[in-house]
PDB file of C-alpha atoms in Angstrom:
ATOM      1  CA  MET T   1      12.142 -23.184  -2.201  1.00 50.00           C
ATOM      2  CA  LYS T   2      12.184 -19.395  -1.651  1.00 51.00           C
ATOM      3  CA  LYS T   3       8.401 -19.215  -2.041  1.00 51.00           C
ATOM      4  CA  LEU T   4       7.979 -22.183   0.282  1.00 46.00           C
ATOM      5  CA  LYS T   5       9.993 -20.414   2.979  1.00 48.00           C
ATOM      6  CA  LYS T   6       7.940 -17.256   2.518  1.00 51.00           C
ATOM      7  CA  TYR T   7       4.721 -19.202   2.783  1.00 46.00           C
ATOM      8  CA  LEU T   8       5.815 -20.979   5.966  1.00 43.00           C
ATOM      9  CA  LEU T   9       6.895 -17.679   7.510  1.00 45.00           C
ATOM     10  CA  PHE T  10       3.545 -16.162   6.484  1.00 42.00           C
ATOM     11  CA  VAL T  11       1.684 -18.995   8.250  1.00 40.00           C
ATOM     12  CA  PHE T  12       3.759 -18.409  11.387  1.00 35.00           C
ATOM     13  CA  ILE T  13       3.097 -14.645  11.339  1.00 37.00           C
ATOM     14  CA  MET T  14      -0.632 -15.202  10.883  1.00 37.00           C
ATOM     15  CA  SER T  15      -0.705 -17.693  13.771  1.00 33.00           C
ATOM     16  CA  VAL T  16       0.926 -15.094  16.018  1.00 32.00           C
ATOM     17  CA  ILE T  17      -1.655 -12.485  14.971  1.00 31.00           C
ATOM     18  CA  LEU T  18      -4.458 -14.924  15.751  1.00 30.00           C
ATOM     19  CA  PHE T  19      -3.269 -15.640  19.308  1.00 28.00           C
ATOM     20  CA  VAL T  20      -2.019 -12.191  20.390  1.00 27.00           C
ATOM     21  CA  PRO T  21      -4.527  -9.435  21.292  1.00 27.00           C
ATOM     22  CA  SER T  22      -4.621  -6.847  18.520  1.00 27.00           C
ATOM     23  CA  LYS T  23      -3.583  -3.954  20.759  1.00 25.00           C
ATOM     24  CA  GLN T  24      -0.335  -5.790  21.531  1.00 24.00           C
ATOM     25  CA  ASN T  25       0.565  -6.530  17.920  1.00 25.00           C
ATOM     26  CA  VAL T  26       3.823  -4.893  16.864  1.00 26.00           C
ATOM     27  CA  ARG T  27       4.286  -4.422  13.128  1.00 31.00           C
ATOM     28  CA  ALA T  28       7.620  -3.386  11.664  1.00 32.00           C
ATOM     29  CA  ASP T  29       5.929  -1.055   9.151  1.00 36.00           C
ATOM     30  CA  THR T  30       4.038   0.928  11.818  1.00 38.00           C
ATOM     31  CA  ALA T  31       6.775   1.250  14.445  1.00 48.00           C
ATOM     32  CA  ASN T  32       8.435   4.221  12.739  1.00 65.00           C
ATOM     33  CA  SER T  33       9.289   7.437  14.564  1.00 90.00           C
ATOM     34  CA  TYR T  34       8.734  10.885  13.093  1.00 95.00           C
ATOM     35  CA  ASP T  35      11.566  12.059  10.817  1.00 95.00           C
ATOM     36  CA  SER T  36      12.181  15.681  11.799  1.00 94.00           C
ATOM     37  CA  ASN T  37      15.014  16.040   9.283  1.00 95.00           C
ATOM     38  CA  MET T  38      12.687  15.484   6.313  1.00 96.00           C
ATOM     39  CA  GLN T  39       9.726  17.503   5.043  1.00 97.00           C
ATOM     40  CA  THR T  40       7.388  15.882   2.527  1.00 98.00           C
ATOM     41  CA  GLN T  41       6.282  18.361  -0.113  1.00 98.00           C
ATOM     42  CA  ARG T  42       4.128  16.035  -2.204  1.00 97.00           C
ATOM     43  CA  TYR T  43       2.949  12.439  -2.225  1.00 98.00           C
ATOM     44  CA  ASP T  44       1.106  11.220  -5.341  1.00 98.00           C
ATOM     45  CA  THR T  45      -0.133   7.667  -5.919  1.00 98.00           C
ATOM     46  CA  TYR T  46      -1.535   6.181  -9.135  1.00 98.00           C
ATOM     47  CA  VAL T  47      -3.087   2.709  -8.959  1.00 98.00           C
ATOM     48  CA  ARG T  48      -4.069   0.501 -11.903  1.00 98.00           C
ATOM     49  CA  VAL T  49      -6.190  -2.449 -10.821  1.00 98.00           C
ATOM     50  CA  GLY T  50      -5.567  -5.572 -12.922  1.00 96.00           C
ATOM     51  CA  LYS T  51      -8.123  -8.109 -14.135  1.00 94.00           C
ATOM     52  CA  ASP T  52      -6.298 -10.671 -11.991  1.00 92.00           C
ATOM     53  CA  GLY T  53      -6.750  -8.639  -8.801  1.00 92.00           C
ATOM     54  CA  SER T  54      -3.247  -7.183  -8.854  1.00 95.00           C
ATOM     55  CA  TYR T  55      -2.284  -3.547  -8.302  1.00 97.00           C
ATOM     56  CA  THR T  56       0.261  -1.764 -10.481  1.00 98.00           C
ATOM     57  CA  VAL T  57       1.261   1.319  -8.522  1.00 98.00           C
ATOM     58  CA  THR T  58       3.283   4.415  -9.361  1.00 98.00           C
ATOM     59  CA  GLU T  59       4.328   6.616  -6.466  1.00 98.00           C
ATOM     60  CA  SER T  60       5.976  10.019  -6.674  1.00 98.00           C
ATOM     61  CA  ILE T  61       7.294  11.432  -3.402  1.00 98.00           C
ATOM     62  CA  GLY T  62       8.832  14.896  -3.214  1.00 98.00           C
ATOM     63  CA  VAL T  63      10.886  15.696  -0.106  1.00 98.00           C
ATOM     64  CA  VAL T  64      13.218  18.350   1.281  1.00 98.00           C
ATOM     65  CA  PHE T  65      15.987  17.521   3.777  1.00 98.00           C
ATOM     66  CA  LEU T  66      16.823  20.084   6.464  1.00 96.00           C
ATOM     67  CA  ASN T  67      20.297  18.535   6.594  1.00 96.00           C
ATOM     68  CA  PRO T  68      21.852  16.761   3.584  1.00 96.00           C
ATOM     69  CA  ARG T  69      21.040  13.073   3.366  1.00 96.00           C
ATOM     70  CA  HIS T  70      21.671  10.156   1.024  1.00 96.00           C
ATOM     71  CA  GLY T  71      17.982   9.397   0.340  1.00 96.00           C
ATOM     72  CA  ILE T  72      14.829   7.826   1.737  1.00 97.00           C
ATOM     73  CA  TYR T  73      13.294   4.502   2.739  1.00 95.00           C
ATOM     74  CA  ARG T  74       9.849   3.299   1.639  1.00 96.00           C
ATOM     75  CA  ASN T  75       8.457   0.224   3.416  1.00 94.00           C
ATOM     76  CA  ILE T  76       5.637  -1.669   1.680  1.00 94.00           C
ATOM     77  CA  PRO T  77       3.776  -4.221   3.871  1.00 91.00           C
ATOM     78  CA  LEU T  78       3.300  -7.624   2.227  1.00 91.00           C
ATOM     79  CA  THR T  79       0.943  -9.274   4.731  1.00 87.00           C
ATOM     80  CA  GLY T  80      -2.305  -8.160   6.304  1.00 80.00           C
ATOM     81  CA  ILE T  81      -5.962  -8.758   7.026  1.00 77.00           C
ATOM     82  CA  SER T  82      -8.914  -7.633   4.917  1.00 68.00           C
ATOM     83  CA  THR T  83     -12.531  -7.810   6.077  1.00 65.00           C
ATOM     84  CA  GLY T  84     -15.444  -8.424   3.694  1.00 57.00           C
ATOM     85  CA  LYS T  85     -18.952  -7.024   3.989  1.00 55.00           C
ATOM     86  CA  ASP T  86     -19.917 -10.252   5.800  1.00 61.00           C
ATOM     87  CA  LYS T  87     -17.324  -9.275   8.469  1.00 63.00           C
ATOM     88  CA  LYS T  88     -15.271 -12.354   7.620  1.00 68.00           C
ATOM     89  CA  LYS T  89     -11.533 -11.751   7.905  1.00 72.00           C
ATOM     90  CA  SER T  90      -9.268 -12.843   5.082  1.00 69.00           C
ATOM     91  CA  TYR T  91      -5.513 -13.106   5.636  1.00 78.00           C
ATOM     92  CA  TYR T  92      -3.278 -12.402   2.673  1.00 81.00           C
ATOM     93  CA  TYR T  93       0.308 -12.397   1.501  1.00 87.00           C
ATOM     94  CA  THR T  94       1.320 -10.104  -1.359  1.00 90.00           C
ATOM     95  CA  GLU T  95       3.820 -10.872  -4.087  1.00 91.00           C
ATOM     96  CA  PHE T  96       5.976  -7.811  -4.840  1.00 94.00           C
ATOM     97  CA  LYS T  97       7.661  -6.935  -8.153  1.00 95.00           C
ATOM     98  CA  LEU T  98       9.569  -3.741  -8.896  1.00 96.00           C
ATOM     99  CA  ILE T  99       8.800  -2.546 -12.431  1.00 97.00           C
ATOM    100  CA  SER T 100      10.782   0.686 -12.740  1.00 98.00           C
ATOM    101  CA  ASN T 101      12.735   3.328 -10.864  1.00 98.00           C
ATOM    102  CA  ASP T 102      12.142   6.711 -12.499  1.00 96.00           C
ATOM    103  CA  SER T 103      14.129   8.638  -9.895  1.00 95.00           C
ATOM    104  CA  ASP T 104      17.497  10.294 -10.325  1.00 91.00           C
ATOM    105  CA  SER T 105      18.677   8.017  -7.540  1.00 94.00           C
ATOM    106  CA  ASN T 106      19.855   4.468  -6.987  1.00 95.00           C
ATOM    107  CA  LEU T 107      17.338   1.971  -5.622  1.00 96.00           C
ATOM    108  CA  VAL T 108      17.890  -1.214  -3.648  1.00 94.00           C
ATOM    109  CA  VAL T 109      14.940  -3.493  -2.824  1.00 94.00           C
ATOM    110  CA  ASP T 110      14.928  -5.936   0.073  1.00 88.00           C
ATOM    111  CA  ASP T 111      11.835  -8.167   0.429  1.00 69.00           C
ATOM    112  CA  GLU T 112      13.554 -11.128   2.036  1.00 60.00           C
ATOM    113  CA  SER T 113      11.733 -10.583   5.339  1.00 63.00           C
ATOM    114  CA  SER T 114       8.540 -11.842   3.639  1.00 69.00           C
ATOM    115  CA  TYR T 115       6.274  -9.368   5.415  1.00 86.00           C
ATOM    116  CA  VAL T 116       7.673  -6.062   4.112  1.00 92.00           C
ATOM    117  CA  ALA T 117       9.479  -4.909   0.994  1.00 93.00           C
ATOM    118  CA  GLN T 118      11.932  -2.164   1.866  1.00 94.00           C
ATOM    119  CA  LEU T 119      12.898   0.245  -0.911  1.00 96.00           C
ATOM    120  CA  ARG T 120      16.099   2.180  -0.221  1.00 96.00           C
ATOM    121  CA  PHE T 121      16.718   5.188  -2.461  1.00 97.00           C
ATOM    122  CA  GLY T 122      20.039   6.996  -2.542  1.00 95.00           C
ATOM    123  CA  ASP T 123      23.754   6.855  -3.233  1.00 92.00           C
ATOM    124  CA  GLU T 124      26.099   6.102  -0.345  1.00 89.00           C
ATOM    125  CA  ASP T 125      28.700   8.394  -1.964  1.00 91.00           C
ATOM    126  CA  LYS T 126      26.337  11.320  -2.518  1.00 93.00           C
ATOM    127  CA  GLU T 127      24.241  13.520  -0.230  1.00 96.00           C
ATOM    128  CA  VAL T 128      21.335  15.674  -1.392  1.00 97.00           C
ATOM    129  CA  ASP T 129      19.147  18.368   0.164  1.00 97.00           C
ATOM    130  CA  GLN T 130      15.983  17.422  -1.752  1.00 97.00           C
ATOM    131  CA  GLY T 131      14.635  14.807  -4.118  1.00 96.00           C
ATOM    132  CA  THR T 132      11.659  13.461  -6.018  1.00 97.00           C
ATOM    133  CA  TYR T 133      11.427   9.681  -5.854  1.00 98.00           C
ATOM    134  CA  SER T 134       9.204   8.142  -8.528  1.00 98.00           C
ATOM    135  CA  PHE T 135       8.863   4.389  -8.935  1.00 98.00           C
ATOM    136  CA  THR T 136       6.438   1.728 -10.156  1.00 98.00           C
ATOM    137  CA  TYR T 137       5.771  -1.695  -8.665  1.00 98.00           C
ATOM    138  CA  LYS T 138       3.202  -4.482  -8.851  1.00 97.00           C
ATOM    139  CA  LEU T 139       1.447  -6.172  -5.943  1.00 95.00           C
ATOM    140  CA  THR T 140      -0.503  -9.426  -6.351  1.00 92.00           C
ATOM    141  CA  PRO T 141      -2.353 -10.429  -3.159  1.00 89.00           C
ATOM    142  CA  GLN T 142      -2.639 -14.134  -2.353  1.00 85.00           C
ATOM    143  CA  TYR T 143      -5.645 -14.824  -0.107  1.00 78.00           C
ATOM    144  CA  GLN T 144      -6.513 -17.663   2.265  1.00 74.00           C
ATOM    145  CA  ASP T 145      -9.829 -18.281   0.502  1.00 63.00           C
ATOM    146  CA  THR T 146     -11.366 -17.761  -2.927  1.00 53.00           C
ATOM    147  CA  LYS T 147     -13.609 -14.838  -1.929  1.00 59.00           C
ATOM    148  CA  ASN T 148     -11.134 -12.236  -3.052  1.00 72.00           C
ATOM    149  CA  ASP T 149     -13.093  -9.943  -5.406  1.00 86.00           C
ATOM    150  CA  LEU T 150     -12.196  -7.036  -3.172  1.00 87.00           C
ATOM    151  CA  LEU T 151     -10.624  -3.666  -3.784  1.00 92.00           C
ATOM    152  CA  TYR T 152      -8.424  -3.107  -0.747  1.00 90.00           C
ATOM    153  CA  TYR T 153      -5.418  -0.814  -1.046  1.00 93.00           C
ATOM    154  CA  ASN T 154      -3.474   1.601   1.162  1.00 94.00           C
ATOM    155  CA  ILE T 155      -3.216   4.665  -1.067  1.00 97.00           C
ATOM    156  CA  PHE T 156      -1.159   6.672   1.421  1.00 98.00           C
ATOM    157  CA  PRO T 157       0.823   4.613   3.956  1.00 96.00           C
ATOM    158  CA  SER T 158       0.269   5.022   7.688  1.00 93.00           C
ATOM    159  CA  GLU T 159       3.915   4.055   8.273  1.00 91.00           C
ATOM    160  CA  TRP T 160       5.300   7.109   6.428  1.00 96.00           C
ATOM    161  CA  LYS T 161       7.649   9.144   8.629  1.00 95.00           C
ATOM    162  CA  ASN T 162       6.064  12.521   7.854  1.00 96.00           C
ATOM    163  CA  LYS T 163       2.650  14.044   7.475  1.00 97.00           C
ATOM    164  CA  ILE T 164       1.066  13.454   4.036  1.00 98.00           C
ATOM    165  CA  PRO T 165       0.657  17.029   2.757  1.00 98.00           C
ATOM    166  CA  GLN T 166      -2.464  18.758   1.520  1.00 98.00           C
ATOM    167  CA  ASN T 167      -2.956  18.642  -2.296  1.00 98.00           C
ATOM    168  CA  SER T 168      -1.295  15.242  -2.587  1.00 98.00           C
ATOM    169  CA  SER T 169      -3.244  13.283  -5.184  1.00 98.00           C
ATOM    170  CA  PHE T 170      -4.220   9.770  -6.224  1.00 98.00           C
ATOM    171  CA  SER T 171      -6.069   7.940  -8.955  1.00 98.00           C
ATOM    172  CA  ILE T 172      -7.517   4.434  -9.248  1.00 98.00           C
ATOM    173  CA  GLN T 173      -7.990   2.892 -12.698  1.00 98.00           C
ATOM    174  CA  PHE T 174     -10.325  -0.123 -12.885  1.00 98.00           C
ATOM    175  CA  PRO T 175     -10.067  -2.847 -15.563  1.00 97.00           C
ATOM    176  CA  LYS T 176     -13.800  -2.756 -16.361  1.00 96.00           C
ATOM    177  CA  LYS T 177     -17.095  -1.246 -15.286  1.00 96.00           C
ATOM    178  CA  THR T 178     -17.934  -1.070 -11.615  1.00 96.00           C
ATOM    179  CA  ASP T 179     -19.946   1.212  -9.359  1.00 97.00           C
ATOM    180  CA  LEU T 180     -17.289   3.843  -8.723  1.00 98.00           C
ATOM    181  CA  LYS T 181     -19.339   5.649  -6.106  1.00 96.00           C
ATOM    182  CA  SER T 182     -19.597   2.490  -4.015  1.00 96.00           C
ATOM    183  CA  VAL T 183     -15.837   2.623  -3.360  1.00 97.00           C
ATOM    184  CA  ASN T 184     -15.273   3.674   0.245  1.00 96.00           C
ATOM    185  CA  PHE T 185     -12.312   5.649   1.551  1.00 97.00           C
ATOM    186  CA  TYR T 186     -11.033   5.561   5.117  1.00 97.00           C
ATOM    187  CA  TYR T 187      -8.191   7.286   6.914  1.00 97.00           C
ATOM    188  CA  GLY T 188      -6.477   7.172  10.287  1.00 95.00           C
ATOM    189  CA  ARG T 189      -3.787   5.316  12.178  1.00 93.00           C
ATOM    190  CA  TYR T 190      -3.194   1.593  11.752  1.00 84.00           C
ATOM    191  CA  GLY T 191      -6.401  -0.172  12.867  1.00 83.00           C
ATOM    192  CA  GLU T 192      -8.611   2.937  12.528  1.00 88.00           C
ATOM    193  CA  SER T 193     -11.356   3.331   9.892  1.00 88.00           C
ATOM    194  CA  LYS T 194     -12.593   6.917   9.780  1.00 94.00           C
ATOM    195  CA  TYR T 195     -14.631   7.938   6.738  1.00 95.00           C
ATOM    196  CA  ALA T 196     -12.449  10.169   4.578  1.00 96.00           C
ATOM    197  CA  LYS T 197     -15.126  12.421   3.061  1.00 92.00           C
ATOM    198  CA  ASP T 198     -13.882  15.358   5.143  1.00 93.00           C
ATOM    199  CA  VAL T 199     -10.246  15.065   4.041  1.00 97.00           C
ATOM    200  CA  ILE T 200     -10.472  14.269   0.305  1.00 98.00           C
ATOM    201  CA  THR T 201     -12.231  15.509  -2.813  1.00 98.00           C
ATOM    202  CA  LEU T 202     -13.205  12.936  -5.461  1.00 98.00           C
ATOM    203  CA  LYS T 203     -13.894  12.992  -9.199  1.00 98.00           C
ATOM    204  CA  TYR T 204     -15.479  10.072 -11.055  1.00 98.00           C
ATOM    205  CA  ASP T 205     -14.927   9.278 -14.734  1.00 98.00           C
ATOM    206  CA  GLU T 206     -17.381   6.549 -15.715  1.00 97.00           C
ATOM    207  CA  GLN T 207     -16.067   6.319 -19.283  1.00 97.00           C
ATOM    208  CA  LYS T 208     -12.485   5.707 -18.164  1.00 97.00           C
ATOM    209  CA  ASN T 209     -13.496   3.612 -15.104  1.00 98.00           C
ATOM    210  CA  GLN T 210     -11.379   5.928 -12.983  1.00 98.00           C
ATOM    211  CA  ILE T 211     -11.521   7.727  -9.640  1.00 98.00           C
ATOM    212  CA  GLN T 212      -9.313  10.739  -8.980  1.00 98.00           C
ATOM    213  CA  GLY T 213      -8.785  12.212  -5.543  1.00 98.00           C
ATOM    214  CA  THR T 214      -6.968  15.050  -3.799  1.00 98.00           C
ATOM    215  CA  LEU T 215      -6.211  15.651  -0.139  1.00 98.00           C
ATOM    216  CA  LYS T 216      -7.923  18.836   0.967  1.00 97.00           C
ATOM    217  CA  LYS T 217      -6.321  18.529   4.398  1.00 96.00           C
ATOM    218  CA  THR T 218      -2.909  17.345   5.519  1.00 98.00           C
ATOM    219  CA  LEU T 219      -2.964  13.830   6.975  1.00 97.00           C
ATOM    220  CA  PRO T 220      -1.357  13.811  10.440  1.00 96.00           C
ATOM    221  CA  PHE T 221       1.721  11.720  11.135  1.00 96.00           C
ATOM    222  CA  LYS T 222       0.976   7.952  11.143  1.00 95.00           C
ATOM    223  CA  ASN T 223      -2.349   8.517   9.349  1.00 97.00           C
ATOM    224  CA  GLY T 224      -2.879   6.734   6.034  1.00 96.00           C
ATOM    225  CA  LEU T 225      -5.652   6.547   3.438  1.00 97.00           C
ATOM    226  CA  THR T 226      -7.261   3.263   2.345  1.00 96.00           C
ATOM    227  CA  CYS T 227      -9.820   2.418  -0.342  1.00 96.00           C
ATOM    228  CA  TYR T 228     -12.201  -0.528  -0.079  1.00 93.00           C
ATOM    229  CA  SER T 229     -15.027  -2.046  -2.126  1.00 93.00           C
ATOM    230  CA  ASP T 230     -16.617  -5.431  -2.716  1.00 90.00           C
ATOM    231  CA  LEU T 231     -16.528  -5.562  -6.525  1.00 93.00           C
ATOM    232  CA  GLY T 232     -18.825  -8.592  -6.768  1.00 90.00           C
ATOM    233  CA  ASP T 233     -18.279 -12.299  -7.391  1.00 87.00           C
ATOM    234  CA  GLY T 234     -16.311 -12.987 -10.565  1.00 89.00           C
ATOM    235  CA  TYR T 235     -14.981  -9.454 -11.050  1.00 94.00           C
ATOM    236  CA  PHE T 236     -11.399 -10.710 -11.135  1.00 92.00           C
ATOM    237  CA  THR T 237     -10.296 -13.462 -13.505  1.00 87.00           C
ATOM    238  CA  GLU T 238      -7.960 -15.357 -11.138  1.00 77.00           C
ATOM    239  CA  ARG T 239      -8.334 -16.914  -7.664  1.00 65.00           C
ATOM    240  CA  ASN T 240      -4.966 -15.874  -6.221  1.00 67.00           C
ATOM    241  CA  GLU T 241      -5.477 -18.279  -3.334  1.00 63.00           C
ATOM    242  CA  ILE T 242      -2.631 -19.181  -0.972  1.00 61.00           C
ATOM    243  CA  GLY T 243      -1.694 -22.797  -1.604  1.00 54.00           C
ATOM    244  CA  ALA T 244      -3.636 -22.926  -4.906  1.00 47.00           C
ATOM    245  CA  GLY T 245      -2.171 -20.648  -7.539  1.00 41.00           C
ATOM    246  CA  GLY T 246       0.007 -18.413  -5.393  1.00 36.00           C
ATOM    247  CA  PHE T 247       2.616 -20.964  -4.310  1.00 33.00           C
ATOM    248  CA  ILE T 248       3.935 -24.054  -6.056  1.00 27.00           C
ATOM    249  CA  PHE T 249       5.536 -26.803  -3.938  1.00 20.00           C
TER     250      PHE T 249
END
């Protein structure tokens, strides 16, 4: 019943997106204001792509608070639109699962809204002036069609309330061979797609099927980093189609 409600809400959200001009869309995960009380010192993201098209992600975020605070929020969008090389748009809903909290901080997860999972780190009885928040979660996208052999992931979120600092790093581990150099990276605000070659350095490890990257420039506030590639038909082992394997009625 819970999954049915999420699916119905997803359909409603997608219908609104279809009939409202894109410039008027208001998304909860991009409506954040700048947090002047917090300074992000480091933001590192490690992504392991699964054979089933899932993403197992470890994030480590180091921050300093100018005034003591209980902790931080991290919002993870669970719905969106991906566009294939044929320009066809594919709407998706993402199943979220928290795997571990490796922080010296309490963590509460709220994903009941169905379009964003909100992670709340901190102790209501304790204030801190800095912290490193490390956690691992799994995302499994459920698409509207079966053409879902796509790599499409927001490595650094555009909804983060600070700049993403220079020297922040990321890695992407693939389950099997693929053309690593065909993976494209884009940055910018929500809806923008600027090639990221001027803001990142990349290293390719063909033996480990891995890409490593580092920010050589600080990403401005509300600018994220996204990776994209069409991995080819049959790269993933499961369909992950909305209404087929993703939801059971």
